[in-house]
Amino acid sequence: MKKVIVLGGGGFIGGHLAKRLKEDGNYVRVCDIKNHEYFNHEEICNEFILGDLTDPKTVALVIGEGYEEVYQLAADMGGAGYIFTGQNDANVMHNSALINLNVAKEAVAKGIKKVFYSSSACMYPENNQLDPNNPNCEESSAYPANPDSEYGWEKLFSERLYMAFNRNYKLDVKIARFHNIFGPKGTWKGGKEKAPAAMLRKAAETPNGGEFEVWGDGQQTRSFLYIDECVNAVLSLMQSKFAGPVNIGSEEMVTINQLAEMAIKISGKNITIKNIHGEEFFKTYGFKCPTGVRGRNSDNRLFREKLGWEVSKPLIEGMTETYEWIEQKVSNTSLAEVV
Ligand code: NAD
């Protein structure tokens, strides 16, 4: 039995990954600053440590002797409403950088065999993502660096941190740049949710004949990868000899309005989209519309070449499965409000 640690296992991707690692027969220790909202501890791990990984003493305790692998997914993050408004920049950079500084050092001290680090497509230069139809997210396009958010800069810094630990201390690191991962049992409300969960929640909440808001003009493009595919890709990267950094995402690019239309179609309702941006957005929310870059799509050529991996689930299928979960959450919430 292999002993592994999942940092940030109380979160969306970390929770699913820890669950899969446990199901695969590993001994799994999870650490997070919060409990998982939708999984019980027993479902995802053998040990759950509630702790703050910005504290080096906690990290020294969590990364114990005898563990072979560390999966580092803990980060101060959220959707566009959290990382692109500018209001959380200092915390995002400070907290996530501290976690990574602590983890890299402790992994060397404890002789951890492999460390997985979850970077993000947000580290790609803004100037390569201005054309919504032709964004460039090839791994080699990362430099000269020019991410459009402090969240992206921290990811780039931490990628370099882990690579430096690899060069100087022979720490075996695997780095993936995730592109919008979604699925059930993730954040679906409260301001930290991502676009797929936000659209599906709005579709579930809006009555037939109603309308819901979509931030921006809706023409910005993105791709979205279903959680199970992400977990498979992470595990195959960890088992390979390839270190990355490599994209883990889908190449099925859609506009945000197309994503909203898909959510509406799945709900079976007749709902109109209201795009809100510019001055109207500012007047309503008090900050600039946080839509991020104009275009972004995963480029999977490197992953395909090194690991032979292909995305197998079309976006509509993942969205439909996620809708079922979110719709249940929405009806439970409204029921609780009525009672
Ligand atoms: P998430 O917010 O659900 O998970 C992150 C977890 O880290 C949370 O449970 C949070 O409580 C925990 N955490 C934050 N600060 C902590 C601290 N000080 N100590 C201990 N735990 C702490 O996010 P996610 O979507 O599961 O993302 C996981 C990783 O993947 C993150 O590093 C994120 O930046 C990266 N990523 C995610 C996506 C995506 O689409 N979900 C895209 C790109 C990159």
PDB file of C-alpha atoms in Angstrom, residues 77-85 88 187-194 198 201 215 287:
ATOM      1  CA  MET A  77      -8.652  30.638  -5.205  1.00  0.00           C
ATOM      2  CA  GLY A  78     -12.098  30.960  -6.718  1.00  0.00           C
ATOM      3  CA  GLY A  79     -13.864  31.850  -9.938  1.00  0.00           C
ATOM      4  CA  ALA A  80     -13.673  35.163 -11.821  1.00  0.00           C
ATOM      5  CA  GLY A  81     -15.664  36.926  -9.095  1.00  0.00           C
ATOM      6  CA  TYR A  82     -12.857  36.106  -6.645  1.00  0.00           C
ATOM      7  CA  ILE A  83      -9.555  36.160  -8.560  1.00  0.00           C
ATOM      8  CA  PHE A  84     -10.194  38.769 -11.271  1.00  0.00           C
ATOM      9  CA  THR A  85     -11.780  41.638  -9.320  1.00  0.00           C
ATOM     10  CA  ASN A  88      -8.360  39.535  -3.159  1.00  0.00           C
ATOM     11  CA  THR A 187     -18.368  25.238  -5.313  1.00  0.00           C
ATOM     12  CA  TRP A 188     -21.688  26.213  -6.904  1.00  0.00           C
ATOM     13  CA  LYS A 189     -22.639  29.445  -5.123  1.00  0.00           C
ATOM     14  CA  GLY A 190     -21.262  32.156  -2.878  1.00  0.00           C
ATOM     15  CA  GLY A 191     -18.919  34.013  -5.266  1.00  0.00           C
ATOM     16  CA  LYS A 192     -16.088  31.449  -5.591  1.00  0.00           C
ATOM     17  CA  GLU A 193     -17.903  29.279  -8.142  1.00  0.00           C
ATOM     18  CA  LYS A 194     -16.633  28.976 -11.722  1.00  0.00           C
ATOM     19  CA  ALA A 198     -22.642  29.517 -12.086  1.00  0.00           C
ATOM     20  CA  ARG A 201     -27.132  27.190 -10.891  1.00  0.00           C
ATOM     21  CA  TRP A 215     -20.974  38.593 -17.107  1.00  0.00           C
ATOM     22  CA  PHE A 287     -16.172  46.765  -9.638  1.00  0.00           C
TER      23      PHE A 287
END
